[in-house]
């Protein structure tokens, strides 16, 4: 079988591997407690490439209806990484309702602003309290300039979509 991806964690919820990923592979299941949301996030910050535009794309299948939110957390300059993971603020960049049922694509475009610093950052996908969701093909894209108006489906690139 597939090895468990250990680069992700669930905040305020539980994370487990799921065999029923999109297209037959594995996925990550996040269960949120009834009283608070849970987030899927990388375990650490990414080094910033110094750009302001990002996209967070992937696939989600909700076992219960859910409100999905995209957030970014940046490590403040001079701060301890472990402490920043616990205490640095999260900025909300978008939300969408996800009905229970089949797999669907999601995309959130993120603009950190013209004054975006070269701070380490990490994306988070937060699911509403009591939700049960599967994530697959989650990708965080840094754009050299403005993000394209239409993103390819998860698992595809602009080069293959342009043909």
CSV table of N, CA and C in Angstrom, one decimal:
chain,number,residue,atom,x,y,z
A,1,UNK,N,0.8,-1.2,0.0
A,1,UNK,CA,0.0,0.0,0.0
A,1,UNK,C,0.9,1.2,0.0
A,2,UNK,N,0.2,2.4,-0.1
A,2,UNK,CA,0.9,3.7,0.0
A,2,UNK,C,1.3,4.0,1.4
A,3,UNK,N,2.5,4.7,1.5
A,3,UNK,CA,3.0,5.1,2.8
A,3,UNK,C,2.2,6.3,3.2
A,4,UNK,N,2.0,6.4,4.5
A,4,UNK,CA,1.3,7.6,5.1
A,4,UNK,C,2.1,8.8,4.9
A,5,UNK,N,1.5,9.9,4.4
A,5,UNK,CA,2.2,11.2,4.2
A,5,UNK,C,2.3,11.8,5.6
A,6,UNK,N,3.6,12.0,6.0
A,6,UNK,CA,3.8,12.5,7.3
A,6,UNK,C,4.1,14.0,7.3
A,7,UNK,N,3.9,14.7,6.2
A,7,UNK,CA,4.2,16.1,6.1
A,7,UNK,C,3.0,17.0,6.6
A,8,UNK,N,1.8,16.3,6.8
A,8,UNK,CA,0.6,17.0,7.1
A,8,UNK,C,0.2,16.7,8.5
A,9,UNK,N,-0.6,17.7,9.1
A,9,UNK,CA,-1.1,17.5,10.5
A,9,UNK,C,-2.5,18.1,10.5
A,10,UNK,N,-3.3,17.6,11.5
A,10,UNK,CA,-4.6,18.2,11.7
A,10,UNK,C,-4.6,19.0,13.0
A,11,UNK,N,-5.1,20.2,12.9
A,11,UNK,CA,-5.1,21.1,14.1
A,11,UNK,C,-6.6,21.0,14.6
A,12,UNK,N,-6.7,20.8,15.9
A,12,UNK,CA,-8.0,20.7,16.6
A,12,UNK,C,-8.9,19.6,16.1
A,13,UNK,N,-8.3,18.6,15.4
A,13,UNK,CA,-9.1,17.4,14.9
A,13,UNK,C,-8.2,16.2,14.8
A,14,UNK,N,-8.7,15.2,14.1
A,14,UNK,CA,-7.9,14.0,13.9
A,14,UNK,C,-7.6,13.8,12.4
A,15,UNK,N,-6.4,13.3,12.1
A,15,UNK,CA,-6.0,13.0,10.7
A,15,UNK,C,-5.7,11.6,10.6
A,16,UNK,N,-6.2,10.9,9.6
A,16,UNK,CA,-5.9,9.5,9.3
A,16,UNK,C,-5.8,9.3,7.8
A,17,UNK,N,-5.1,8.2,7.4
A,17,UNK,CA,-5.1,7.9,6.0
A,17,UNK,C,-6.4,7.2,5.6
A,18,UNK,N,-6.8,7.4,4.4
A,18,UNK,CA,-8.0,6.8,3.9
A,18,UNK,C,-7.7,6.1,2.5
A,19,UNK,N,-8.2,4.9,2.3
A,19,UNK,CA,-7.9,4.2,1.1
A,19,UNK,C,-8.7,4.7,-0.1
A,20,UNK,N,-9.8,5.4,0.2
A,20,UNK,CA,-10.7,5.8,-0.9
A,20,UNK,C,-10.4,7.2,-1.5
A,21,UNK,N,-9.2,7.4,-1.9
A,21,UNK,CA,-8.8,8.7,-2.5
A,21,UNK,C,-9.4,8.8,-3.9
A,22,UNK,N,-9.3,10.0,-4.5
A,22,UNK,CA,-9.8,10.3,-5.8
A,22,UNK,C,-9.0,9.5,-6.8
A,23,UNK,N,-9.7,8.8,-7.7
A,23,UNK,CA,-9.0,8.0,-8.7
A,23,UNK,C,-8.4,6.7,-8.2
A,24,UNK,N,-8.7,6.3,-6.9
A,24,UNK,CA,-8.3,5.0,-6.4
A,24,UNK,C,-7.1,5.0,-5.5
A,25,UNK,N,-6.4,6.1,-5.4
A,25,UNK,CA,-5.2,6.2,-4.5
A,25,UNK,C,-5.7,6.5,-3.1
A,26,UNK,N,-4.7,6.9,-2.3
A,26,UNK,CA,-5.0,7.2,-0.9
A,26,UNK,C,-5.4,8.7,-0.8
A,27,UNK,N,-5.9,9.0,0.4
A,27,UNK,CA,-6.3,10.4,0.7
A,27,UNK,C,-6.1,10.6,2.2
A,28,UNK,N,-6.3,11.8,2.7
A,28,UNK,CA,-6.2,12.2,4.1
A,28,UNK,C,-7.6,12.5,4.6
A,29,UNK,N,-8.0,11.8,5.7
A,29,UNK,CA,-9.3,12.1,6.3
A,29,UNK,C,-9.1,13.0,7.5
A,30,UNK,N,-9.9,14.1,7.6
A,30,UNK,CA,-9.9,15.0,8.7
A,30,UNK,C,-11.2,15.0,9.4
A,31,UNK,N,-11.2,14.7,10.7
A,31,UNK,CA,-12.5,14.7,11.5
A,31,UNK,C,-12.4,15.9,12.4
A,32,UNK,N,-13.4,16.8,12.4
A,32,UNK,CA,-13.5,18.0,13.3
A,32,UNK,C,-14.4,17.6,14.4
A,33,UNK,N,-14.0,18.0,15.6
A,33,UNK,CA,-14.8,17.8,16.8
A,33,UNK,C,-16.1,18.6,16.6
A,34,UNK,N,-17.1,18.3,17.4
A,34,UNK,CA,-18.4,18.9,17.3
A,34,UNK,C,-18.4,20.4,17.7
A,35,UNK,N,-17.5,20.8,18.5
A,35,UNK,CA,-17.5,22.1,19.1
A,35,UNK,C,-16.5,23.1,18.5
A,36,UNK,N,-15.7,22.6,17.5
A,36,UNK,CA,-14.7,23.6,16.9
A,36,UNK,C,-14.2,23.0,15.5
A,37,UNK,N,-13.8,24.0,14.7
A,37,UNK,CA,-13.3,23.5,13.4
A,37,UNK,C,-11.9,22.8,13.5
A,38,UNK,N,-11.6,22.1,12.4
A,38,UNK,CA,-10.3,21.4,12.3
A,38,UNK,C,-9.7,21.8,11.0
A,39,UNK,N,-8.3,21.9,11.0
A,39,UNK,CA,-7.6,22.3,9.8
A,39,UNK,C,-6.6,21.3,9.4
A,40,UNK,N,-6.4,21.1,8.1
A,40,UNK,CA,-5.3,20.4,7.5
A,40,UNK,C,-4.2,21.4,7.2
A,41,UNK,N,-3.0,21.1,7.7
A,41,UNK,CA,-1.9,22.0,7.4
A,41,UNK,C,-0.6,21.3,7.4
A,42,UNK,N,0.4,21.9,6.6
A,42,UNK,CA,1.7,21.3,6.7
A,42,UNK,C,2.3,21.4,8.1
A,43,UNK,N,3.1,20.5,8.5
A,43,UNK,CA,3.7,20.5,9.9
A,43,UNK,C,4.6,21.6,10.1
A,44,UNK,N,5.1,22.3,9.0
A,44,UNK,CA,6.1,23.4,9.2
A,44,UNK,C,5.8,24.4,8.2
A,45,UNK,N,6.5,25.5,8.3
A,45,UNK,CA,6.4,26.6,7.3
A,45,UNK,C,7.2,26.3,6.1
A,46,UNK,N,6.8,26.8,4.9
A,46,UNK,CA,7.6,26.8,3.7
A,46,UNK,C,8.4,28.0,3.6
A,47,UNK,N,9.6,27.9,3.0
A,47,UNK,CA,10.4,29.1,2.7
A,47,UNK,C,9.7,29.9,1.7
A,48,UNK,N,9.6,31.2,1.9
A,48,UNK,CA,8.9,32.1,0.9
A,48,UNK,C,9.7,32.3,-0.3
A,49,UNK,N,9.1,32.2,-1.5
A,49,UNK,CA,9.8,32.5,-2.7
A,49,UNK,C,9.8,34.0,-3.0
A,50,UNK,N,9.2,34.8,-2.2
A,50,UNK,CA,9.1,36.2,-2.3
A,50,UNK,C,8.1,36.7,-3.3
A,51,UNK,N,7.1,35.9,-3.6
A,51,UNK,CA,6.0,36.4,-4.4
A,51,UNK,C,4.7,36.7,-3.6
A,52,UNK,N,3.8,37.4,-4.2
A,52,UNK,CA,2.6,37.7,-3.5
A,52,UNK,C,1.4,36.9,-3.9
A,53,UNK,N,1.4,36.2,-5.0
A,53,UNK,CA,0.2,35.4,-5.5
A,53,UNK,C,0.5,33.9,-5.3
A,54,UNK,N,-0.5,33.3,-4.7
A,54,UNK,CA,-0.5,31.8,-4.5
A,54,UNK,C,-1.9,31.3,-4.9
A,55,UNK,N,-1.9,30.0,-5.2
A,55,UNK,CA,-3.2,29.3,-5.3
A,55,UNK,C,-3.1,28.0,-4.4
A,56,UNK,N,-4.2,27.7,-3.8
A,56,UNK,CA,-4.3,26.5,-3.0
A,56,UNK,C,-5.4,25.6,-3.6
A,57,UNK,N,-5.0,24.5,-4.2
A,57,UNK,CA,-6.0,23.7,-5.0
A,57,UNK,C,-6.0,22.3,-4.5
A,58,UNK,N,-7.0,21.5,-4.9
A,58,UNK,CA,-7.0,20.1,-4.5
A,58,UNK,C,-8.4,19.6,-4.7
A,59,UNK,N,-8.7,18.5,-4.1
A,59,UNK,CA,-10.0,17.8,-4.2
A,59,UNK,C,-10.5,17.5,-2.8
A,60,UNK,N,-11.8,17.6,-2.6
A,60,UNK,CA,-12.4,17.3,-1.3
A,60,UNK,C,-13.6,16.5,-1.5
A,61,UNK,N,-13.8,15.6,-0.6
A,61,UNK,CA,-15.1,14.8,-0.5
A,61,UNK,C,-15.6,14.9,0.9
A,62,UNK,N,-16.8,15.5,1.1
A,62,UNK,CA,-17.3,15.7,2.4
A,62,UNK,C,-18.3,14.6,2.7
A,63,UNK,N,-18.0,14.0,3.9
A,63,UNK,CA,-18.9,12.9,4.4
A,63,UNK,C,-20.2,13.6,5.1
A,64,UNK,N,-20.0,14.8,5.5
A,64,UNK,CA,-21.1,15.6,6.0
A,64,UNK,C,-20.9,17.0,5.4
A,65,UNK,N,-22.0,17.8,5.2
A,65,UNK,CA,-21.8,19.1,4.6
A,65,UNK,C,-20.8,19.9,5.5
A,66,UNK,N,-20.0,20.7,4.8
A,66,UNK,CA,-19.0,21.5,5.5
A,66,UNK,C,-18.8,22.8,4.8
A,67,UNK,N,-18.3,23.8,5.6
A,67,UNK,CA,-17.8,25.0,5.1
A,67,UNK,C,-16.3,24.9,5.1
A,68,UNK,N,-15.7,25.0,3.9
A,68,UNK,CA,-14.2,24.9,3.8
A,68,UNK,C,-13.6,26.3,3.7
A,69,UNK,N,-12.6,26.6,4.5
A,69,UNK,CA,-11.9,27.9,4.5
A,69,UNK,C,-10.4,27.7,4.1
A,70,UNK,N,-9.9,28.7,3.4
A,70,UNK,CA,-8.4,28.7,3.1
A,70,UNK,C,-7.8,29.8,3.9
A,71,UNK,N,-6.7,29.5,4.6
A,71,UNK,CA,-6.0,30.4,5.4
A,71,UNK,C,-4.5,30.3,5.2
A,72,UNK,N,-3.8,31.4,5.5
A,72,UNK,CA,-2.3,31.4,5.5
A,72,UNK,C,-1.8,31.9,6.8
A,73,UNK,N,-0.8,31.2,7.3
A,73,UNK,CA,-0.1,31.6,8.5
A,73,UNK,C,1.3,31.9,8.1
A,74,UNK,N,1.9,33.1,8.6
A,74,UNK,CA,3.2,33.5,8.3
A,74,UNK,C,4.0,33.5,9.6
A,75,UNK,N,5.3,33.1,9.5
A,75,UNK,CA,6.2,33.1,10.7
A,75,UNK,C,6.7,34.5,10.8
A,76,UNK,N,6.4,35.2,11.9
A,76,UNK,CA,6.9,36.6,12.1
A,76,UNK,C,8.5,36.6,12.1
A,77,UNK,N,9.0,37.7,11.6
A,77,UNK,CA,10.5,37.8,11.5
A,77,UNK,C,11.1,37.7,12.9
A,78,UNK,N,12.1,36.9,13.1
A,78,UNK,CA,12.8,36.8,14.4
A,78,UNK,C,12.1,35.9,15.4
A,79,UNK,N,11.0,35.2,15.0
A,79,UNK,CA,10.3,34.4,15.9
A,79,UNK,C,10.8,32.9,15.9
A,80,UNK,N,10.6,32.2,16.9
A,80,UNK,CA,10.9,30.8,17.0
A,80,UNK,C,9.9,30.1,16.2
A,81,UNK,N,10.4,29.1,15.3
A,81,UNK,CA,9.5,28.4,14.4
A,81,UNK,C,8.4,27.6,15.2
A,82,UNK,N,8.8,26.9,16.2
A,82,UNK,CA,7.8,26.1,16.9
A,82,UNK,C,6.7,27.0,17.6
A,83,UNK,N,7.2,28.1,18.2
A,83,UNK,CA,6.3,29.0,18.9
A,83,UNK,C,5.4,29.7,17.8
A,84,UNK,N,5.9,30.0,16.7
A,84,UNK,CA,5.1,30.7,15.6
A,84,UNK,C,4.0,29.7,15.1
A,85,UNK,N,4.3,28.4,15.0
A,85,UNK,CA,3.3,27.5,14.5
A,85,UNK,C,2.1,27.5,15.5
A,86,UNK,N,2.4,27.7,16.8
A,86,UNK,CA,1.3,27.7,17.8
A,86,UNK,C,0.6,29.0,17.9
A,87,UNK,N,1.3,30.1,17.7
A,87,UNK,CA,0.7,31.5,18.1
A,87,UNK,C,0.6,32.5,16.9
A,88,UNK,N,1.3,32.3,15.8
A,88,UNK,CA,1.2,33.3,14.7
A,88,UNK,C,-0.3,33.3,14.2
A,89,UNK,N,-0.8,34.5,13.8
A,89,UNK,CA,-2.2,34.6,13.4
A,89,UNK,C,-2.4,34.0,12.0
A,90,UNK,N,-3.6,33.6,11.8
A,90,UNK,CA,-4.0,33.0,10.5
A,90,UNK,C,-4.8,34.1,9.7
A,91,UNK,N,-4.6,34.2,8.4
A,91,UNK,CA,-5.3,35.2,7.6
A,91,UNK,C,-6.3,34.4,6.7
A,92,UNK,N,-7.6,34.7,6.7
A,92,UNK,CA,-8.5,34.0,5.9
A,92,UNK,C,-8.5,34.6,4.5
A,93,UNK,N,-8.5,33.7,3.5
A,93,UNK,CA,-8.5,34.2,2.1
A,93,UNK,C,-9.6,33.7,1.3
A,94,UNK,N,-10.5,32.9,1.8
A,94,UNK,CA,-11.7,32.4,1.1
A,94,UNK,C,-12.4,31.3,1.8
A,95,UNK,N,-13.6,31.1,1.4
A,95,UNK,CA,-14.5,30.0,1.9
A,95,UNK,C,-15.4,29.6,0.9
A,96,UNK,N,-15.9,28.3,1.0
A,96,UNK,CA,-16.9,27.7,0.1
A,96,UNK,C,-17.6,26.6,0.8
A,97,UNK,N,-18.9,26.5,0.5
A,97,UNK,CA,-19.7,25.4,1.0
A,97,UNK,C,-19.4,24.2,0.2
A,98,UNK,N,-19.3,23.0,0.9
A,98,UNK,CA,-19.1,21.7,0.2
A,98,UNK,C,-20.2,20.8,0.7
A,99,UNK,N,-21.1,20.4,-0.2
A,99,UNK,CA,-22.1,19.4,0.1
A,99,UNK,C,-21.5,18.0,0.4
A,100,UNK,N,-22.2,17.2,1.1
A,100,UNK,CA,-21.8,15.8,1.3
A,100,UNK,C,-22.0,15.1,0.0
A,101,UNK,N,-21.1,14.2,-0.3
A,101,UNK,CA,-21.3,13.4,-1.6
A,101,UNK,C,-20.0,13.2,-2.3
A,102,UNK,N,-20.0,13.4,-3.6
A,102,UNK,CA,-18.9,13.1,-4.5
A,102,UNK,C,-17.7,14.0,-4.3
A,103,UNK,N,-16.6,13.6,-4.9
A,103,UNK,CA,-15.4,14.5,-5.0
A,103,UNK,C,-15.7,15.7,-5.8
A,104,UNK,N,-15.1,16.8,-5.3
A,104,UNK,CA,-15.1,18.1,-6.1
A,104,UNK,C,-13.8,18.8,-5.9
A,105,UNK,N,-13.5,19.6,-7.0
A,105,UNK,CA,-12.3,20.4,-7.0
A,105,UNK,C,-12.5,21.6,-6.2
A,106,UNK,N,-11.4,22.1,-5.5
A,106,UNK,CA,-11.5,23.5,-4.9
A,106,UNK,C,-10.3,24.2,-5.3
A,107,UNK,N,-10.4,25.6,-5.3
A,107,UNK,CA,-9.3,26.5,-5.6
A,107,UNK,C,-9.5,27.8,-4.9
A,108,UNK,N,-8.5,28.2,-4.2
A,108,UNK,CA,-8.5,29.5,-3.5
A,108,UNK,C,-7.3,30.2,-4.0
A,109,UNK,N,-7.5,31.5,-4.5
A,109,UNK,CA,-6.4,32.3,-4.9
A,109,UNK,C,-6.1,33.3,-3.8
A,110,UNK,N,-4.8,33.4,-3.5
A,110,UNK,CA,-4.3,34.2,-2.4
A,110,UNK,C,-3.4,35.3,-2.9
A,111,UNK,N,-3.7,36.5,-2.4
A,111,UNK,CA,-2.9,37.6,-2.7
A,111,UNK,C,-2.4,38.2,-1.3
A,112,UNK,N,-1.1,38.0,-1.1
A,112,UNK,CA,-0.6,38.5,0.2
A,112,UNK,C,-0.4,40.0,0.2
A,113,UNK,N,-0.5,40.7,-0.9
A,113,UNK,CA,-0.4,42.1,-0.9
A,113,UNK,C,0.9,42.6,-1.5
A,114,UNK,N,0.9,43.8,-1.9
A,114,UNK,CA,2.1,44.4,-2.6
A,114,UNK,C,3.3,44.4,-1.6
A,115,UNK,N,3.0,44.6,-0.3
A,115,UNK,CA,4.0,44.7,0.7
A,115,UNK,C,4.3,43.4,1.4
A,116,UNK,N,4.0,42.3,0.7
A,116,UNK,CA,4.2,40.9,1.2
A,116,UNK,C,5.7,40.8,1.5
A,117,UNK,N,6.0,40.4,2.7
A,117,UNK,CA,7.4,40.2,3.1
A,117,UNK,C,7.8,38.7,2.7
A,118,UNK,N,9.1,38.5,2.7
A,118,UNK,CA,9.6,37.2,2.4
A,118,UNK,C,9.6,36.4,3.7
A,119,UNK,N,8.5,36.2,4.3
A,119,UNK,CA,8.3,35.5,5.6
A,119,UNK,C,8.0,34.0,5.2
A,120,UNK,N,8.5,33.1,6.0
A,120,UNK,CA,8.0,31.7,5.9
A,120,UNK,C,6.5,31.6,6.0
A,121,UNK,N,5.8,30.7,5.3
A,121,UNK,CA,4.4,30.7,5.4
A,121,UNK,C,3.9,29.2,5.2
A,122,UNK,N,2.7,29.0,5.6
A,122,UNK,CA,2.0,27.7,5.3
A,122,UNK,C,0.5,27.9,5.1
A,123,UNK,N,0.0,27.1,4.2
A,123,UNK,CA,-1.5,27.2,3.9
A,123,UNK,C,-2.2,26.3,4.9
A,124,UNK,N,-3.5,26.6,5.2
A,124,UNK,CA,-4.3,25.7,6.0
A,124,UNK,C,-5.7,25.6,5.3
A,125,UNK,N,-6.2,24.4,5.4
A,125,UNK,CA,-7.6,24.2,4.9
A,125,UNK,C,-8.4,23.9,6.2
A,126,UNK,N,-9.4,24.7,6.5
A,126,UNK,CA,-10.1,24.6,7.8
A,126,UNK,C,-11.6,24.1,7.4
A,127,UNK,N,-12.0,23.1,8.1
A,127,UNK,CA,-13.4,22.5,7.9
A,127,UNK,C,-14.2,22.8,9.2
A,128,UNK,N,-15.5,23.1,9.0
A,128,UNK,CA,-16.4,23.5,10.0
A,128,UNK,C,-16.5,22.5,11.1
A,129,UNK,N,-17.0,22.9,12.3
A,129,UNK,CA,-17.1,21.9,13.4
A,129,UNK,C,-18.0,20.8,13.1
A,130,UNK,N,-17.6,19.6,13.5
A,130,UNK,CA,-18.4,18.4,13.3
A,130,UNK,C,-18.3,17.8,11.9
A,131,UNK,N,-17.4,18.3,11.1
A,131,UNK,CA,-17.3,17.8,9.7
A,131,UNK,C,-16.4,16.6,9.6
A,132,UNK,N,-16.6,15.9,8.5
A,132,UNK,CA,-15.8,14.7,8.2
A,132,UNK,C,-15.5,14.8,6.7
A,133,UNK,N,-14.2,15.0,6.4
A,133,UNK,CA,-13.8,15.3,5.0
A,133,UNK,C,-12.6,14.5,4.6
A,134,UNK,N,-12.5,14.2,3.3
A,134,UNK,CA,-11.3,13.6,2.7
A,134,UNK,C,-10.7,14.6,1.8
A,135,UNK,N,-9.3,14.8,1.9
A,135,UNK,CA,-8.6,15.6,1.0
A,135,UNK,C,-7.7,14.8,0.1
A,136,UNK,N,-7.5,15.2,-1.2
A,136,UNK,CA,-6.6,14.5,-2.1
A,136,UNK,C,-6.0,15.6,-3.0
A,137,UNK,N,-4.8,15.3,-3.5
A,137,UNK,CA,-4.2,16.1,-4.5
A,137,UNK,C,-4.0,17.6,-4.1
A,138,UNK,N,-3.8,17.9,-2.8
A,138,UNK,CA,-3.7,19.2,-2.3
A,138,UNK,C,-2.4,19.8,-2.8
A,139,UNK,N,-2.4,21.0,-3.4
A,139,UNK,CA,-1.2,21.6,-4.0
A,139,UNK,C,-1.2,23.1,-3.6
A,140,UNK,N,-0.1,23.6,-3.2
A,140,UNK,CA,0.1,25.0,-2.9
A,140,UNK,C,1.0,25.6,-4.0
A,141,UNK,N,0.5,26.5,-4.8
A,141,UNK,CA,1.3,27.0,-6.0
A,141,UNK,C,1.7,28.5,-5.7
A,142,UNK,N,3.0,28.8,-6.0
A,142,UNK,CA,3.5,30.1,-5.9
A,142,UNK,C,3.6,30.6,-7.4
A,143,UNK,N,3.0,31.8,-7.7
A,143,UNK,CA,3.0,32.3,-9.0
A,143,UNK,C,4.1,33.4,-9.1
A,144,UNK,N,4.8,33.4,-10.3
A,144,UNK,CA,5.8,34.5,-10.5
A,144,UNK,C,5.1,35.8,-10.7
A,145,UNK,N,3.9,35.8,-11.2
A,145,UNK,CA,3.2,37.1,-11.4
A,145,UNK,C,1.7,36.7,-11.1
A,146,UNK,N,0.8,37.4,-11.6
A,146,UNK,CA,-0.6,37.2,-11.3
A,146,UNK,C,-1.0,35.7,-11.6
A,147,UNK,N,-1.9,35.2,-10.7
A,147,UNK,CA,-2.4,33.8,-10.9
A,147,UNK,C,-3.3,33.8,-12.2
A,148,UNK,N,-3.2,32.7,-13.0
A,148,UNK,CA,-4.1,32.7,-14.1
A,148,UNK,C,-5.6,32.7,-13.7
A,149,UNK,N,-6.4,33.2,-14.6
A,149,UNK,CA,-7.8,33.3,-14.3
A,149,UNK,C,-8.5,31.9,-14.1
A,150,UNK,N,-8.0,30.9,-14.8
A,150,UNK,CA,-8.5,29.6,-14.7
A,150,UNK,C,-7.4,28.6,-14.4
A,151,UNK,N,-7.6,27.9,-13.3
A,151,UNK,CA,-6.6,27.0,-12.8
A,151,UNK,C,-6.9,25.6,-13.4
A,152,UNK,N,-5.9,24.8,-13.7
A,152,UNK,CA,-6.2,23.5,-14.2
A,152,UNK,C,-6.7,22.6,-13.0
A,153,UNK,N,-7.3,21.6,-13.3
A,153,UNK,CA,-7.8,20.6,-12.3
A,153,UNK,C,-6.6,20.1,-11.5
A,154,UNK,N,-6.8,19.8,-10.2
A,154,UNK,CA,-5.7,19.2,-9.5
A,154,UNK,C,-5.2,18.0,-10.2
A,155,UNK,N,-3.8,17.8,-10.2
A,155,UNK,CA,-3.2,16.7,-10.8
A,155,UNK,C,-2.8,17.1,-12.3
A,156,UNK,N,-3.2,18.2,-12.8
A,156,UNK,CA,-2.8,18.7,-14.2
A,156,UNK,C,-2.0,20.0,-14.1
A,157,UNK,N,-1.3,20.2,-15.1
A,157,UNK,CA,-0.5,21.5,-15.1
A,157,UNK,C,-1.0,22.4,-16.3
A,158,UNK,N,-0.6,23.6,-16.2
A,158,UNK,CA,-1.0,24.6,-17.3
A,158,UNK,C,-0.5,24.1,-18.6
A,159,UNK,N,0.7,23.5,-18.6
A,159,UNK,CA,1.3,23.1,-19.9
A,159,UNK,C,0.4,22.0,-20.5
A,160,UNK,N,-0.1,21.0,-19.7
A,160,UNK,CA,-0.9,20.0,-20.3
A,160,UNK,C,-2.3,20.5,-20.7
A,161,UNK,N,-2.8,21.5,-19.9
A,161,UNK,CA,-4.1,22.0,-20.2
A,161,UNK,C,-4.2,22.9,-21.4
A,162,UNK,N,-3.1,23.5,-21.8
A,162,UNK,CA,-3.0,24.4,-22.9
A,162,UNK,C,-3.1,23.7,-24.3
A,163,UNK,N,-2.9,22.5,-24.4
A,163,UNK,CA,-2.8,21.7,-25.6
A,163,UNK,C,-4.2,21.6,-26.2
